[in-house]
XYZ file of C-alpha atoms in Angstrom:
209
model
C 22.281 15.769 -12.611
C 19.413 16.995 -14.792
C 19.986 19.100 -17.918
C 17.288 21.929 -19.094
C 17.273 23.944 -22.248
C 16.974 27.684 -22.704
C 17.255 30.226 -25.467
C 14.902 32.080 -28.060
C 13.361 32.121 -31.232
C 15.162 34.443 -32.894
C 13.702 36.796 -35.887
C 15.183 39.079 -38.558
C 12.699 41.490 -39.562
C 12.433 42.035 -43.190
C 12.215 45.715 -42.702
C 14.995 45.819 -39.814
C 17.444 48.609 -40.154
C 20.239 47.808 -40.641
C 19.329 44.460 -42.310
C 21.433 42.320 -40.064
C 19.871 43.157 -36.776
C 18.198 39.884 -35.061
C 15.954 40.213 -32.066
C 14.720 38.024 -29.882
C 11.041 37.134 -30.569
C 10.042 34.821 -27.752
C 11.559 33.541 -24.673
C 12.007 29.414 -25.305
C 10.902 28.963 -21.691
C 7.137 30.311 -22.615
C 6.738 27.786 -25.481
C 8.678 24.607 -24.087
C 8.620 23.331 -20.432
C 10.150 19.881 -21.232
C 13.115 17.922 -20.090
C 13.247 15.314 -23.071
C 16.527 14.061 -23.476
C 15.701 12.368 -26.698
C 14.716 15.648 -28.309
C 17.670 17.272 -26.915
C 20.113 14.616 -28.522
C 18.168 14.662 -31.593
C 18.070 18.244 -32.181
C 21.431 19.549 -30.617
C 23.528 16.554 -29.350
C 22.969 17.056 -25.558
C 22.293 13.795 -23.771
C 22.337 12.079 -26.723
C 21.780 8.133 -25.491
C 19.535 7.204 -28.399
C 22.678 7.705 -30.793
C 21.250 10.432 -33.367
C 23.237 12.231 -35.589
C 22.167 15.627 -33.911
C 20.751 18.235 -36.199
C 22.666 21.490 -35.194
C 25.083 20.211 -32.321
C 27.911 22.712 -30.797
C 27.438 25.292 -33.193
C 27.916 28.312 -30.659
C 25.991 31.117 -30.547
C 25.319 32.821 -33.765
C 27.598 35.432 -34.849
C 25.053 38.258 -35.001
C 23.304 37.186 -32.141
C 20.128 39.158 -30.640
C 20.811 41.424 -27.627
C 18.075 39.309 -25.427
C 20.217 35.970 -26.191
C 23.557 37.531 -25.442
C 21.797 39.228 -22.196
C 20.325 36.096 -21.060
C 23.450 33.805 -22.004
C 25.692 35.800 -20.268
C 23.590 35.844 -17.063
C 24.110 31.772 -16.727
C 27.652 32.187 -16.600
C 29.490 29.138 -16.408
C 26.461 27.208 -16.102
C 25.615 27.579 -19.372
C 27.053 25.062 -22.067
C 26.473 23.629 -25.742
C 25.270 26.631 -27.334
C 23.779 26.085 -30.548
C 21.060 27.621 -33.107
C 18.880 26.077 -36.087
C 17.194 27.872 -38.874
C 13.490 27.600 -39.468
C 14.444 26.420 -43.466
C 16.944 23.739 -41.746
C 13.837 22.437 -39.729
C 11.408 22.235 -42.575
C 13.917 20.026 -44.597
C 14.394 17.043 -41.684
C 13.532 14.118 -42.674
C 11.787 12.913 -39.244
C 11.619 9.473 -40.368
C 15.283 9.251 -40.360
C 16.456 6.574 -37.690
C 19.304 7.002 -35.163
C 22.747 6.339 -36.186
C 23.227 3.311 -33.653
C 20.468 1.697 -31.404
C 19.366 3.248 -28.072
C 21.984 3.066 -25.439
C 19.193 2.206 -22.956
C 17.042 -0.650 -22.612
C 13.428 0.009 -23.626
C 10.922 -1.687 -20.774
C 6.965 -2.210 -21.856
C 4.343 -3.365 -19.993
C 1.157 -5.323 -21.328
C -1.898 -3.401 -20.563
C -5.082 -4.479 -22.051
C -3.315 -6.601 -24.630
C -1.065 -4.037 -25.623
C 2.669 -3.461 -25.161
C 2.876 -0.011 -23.608
C 6.349 1.653 -23.186
C 7.254 2.808 -19.453
C 10.778 3.581 -19.391
C 14.129 3.515 -21.036
C 17.020 3.099 -18.958
C 20.759 1.842 -18.579
C 20.357 -0.070 -15.905
C 17.415 -1.960 -13.703
C 17.632 -4.942 -11.410
C 14.552 -6.775 -13.024
C 16.120 -6.432 -16.493
C 19.537 -7.841 -15.178
C 18.049 -10.631 -13.474
C 15.858 -11.518 -16.713
C 19.008 -11.034 -18.817
C 21.177 -13.094 -16.432
C 23.413 -10.158 -15.480
C 24.746 -9.370 -12.114
C 22.411 -7.275 -10.794
C 24.905 -4.714 -8.809
C 25.298 -1.706 -10.947
C 28.268 -0.614 -9.033
C 30.122 -4.223 -8.924
C 28.521 -5.827 -11.366
C 28.715 -5.973 -15.104
C 25.123 -4.709 -15.365
C 26.286 -1.264 -14.444
C 27.731 -0.894 -18.176
C 25.220 -2.757 -20.014
C 23.156 -0.965 -22.716
C 21.466 -1.295 -26.233
C 24.868 -1.640 -27.892
C 25.606 -4.642 -26.177
C 23.367 -6.759 -28.342
C 21.570 -6.835 -31.962
C 18.974 -4.483 -32.323
C 15.399 -6.239 -32.071
C 17.099 -8.240 -29.044
C 14.289 -8.926 -26.614
C 13.624 -10.374 -23.078
C 10.109 -11.411 -21.431
C 9.343 -11.336 -18.126
C 5.693 -12.150 -17.509
C 3.634 -8.849 -18.165
C 7.150 -6.953 -19.018
C 9.131 -6.791 -22.272
C 12.532 -5.459 -22.403
C 13.705 -4.787 -26.028
C 16.732 -3.214 -27.753
C 15.660 -0.521 -30.238
C 16.587 1.945 -32.736
C 14.512 5.269 -32.403
C 13.380 7.357 -35.298
C 13.703 11.391 -35.009
C 9.992 11.418 -35.079
C 9.974 9.378 -31.800
C 12.006 11.741 -30.406
C 10.167 14.824 -31.427
C 6.883 13.941 -32.221
C 4.508 16.243 -34.780
C 2.020 16.671 -31.938
C 4.561 17.094 -28.902
C 5.720 19.448 -26.762
C 7.846 21.176 -29.532
C 4.964 21.951 -31.708
C 4.345 25.453 -30.048
C 7.703 26.164 -30.819
C 7.665 25.303 -34.324
C 4.246 26.859 -34.741
C 5.728 30.231 -33.606
C 8.620 29.743 -36.203
C 6.907 28.984 -39.046
C 4.662 31.943 -38.383
C 7.319 34.431 -38.132
C 8.776 32.565 -41.256
C 5.402 33.311 -43.233
C 6.063 37.226 -42.576
C 9.671 37.487 -42.444
C 10.861 34.480 -44.342
C 12.552 31.178 -43.392
C 16.229 32.308 -43.568
C 15.158 34.902 -41.091
C 13.891 32.582 -38.173
C 16.143 30.622 -35.933
C 16.150 29.012 -32.571
C 18.902 29.654 -30.378
C 19.555 27.636 -27.376
C 22.006 26.721 -24.476
C 21.814 24.141 -21.703
C 22.524 23.949 -18.130
C 22.941 20.984 -15.580
């Protein structure tokens, strides 16, 4: 079953009265339309197949949460899980070149296109890879059902004609590219921070399955 992310960019206006009131500035669903588990794992520790040290996992909702977040989160009821938040000041200081703590639990599959290797998938099981690696191809009764990148040293690879399979370790910027799907989210947070200060802007999220 797939997991999706929901939430709000929250902002505490420098002119708010009282000073500790946060507002739900922008619904995340208006800015981010993806379902990228590498990003979810890197940022919040959800579906963390790539083995990142999450930036902000399982923090819960902020103590001084906005009314918009509280209302929307409560509406999801038991379907909502893994609430967390991260501030703009934290995001600004992230080292996006930092590698994951472990190799990816999925094998990275590449296809040769016009002389270059192009990533086509990342998976914990595929019958074609199992056959190339000499593993049982039955994912239910065979050992291939439990294989993953952790089974072999980083950089291990197998070739099968125009296909290549590799054990890899991802970088944070691989999971959250600067020009990728999260760019609109960061741009809005940056704009709000320029007016109200980085300490007064945060992204508050939760997930559903």
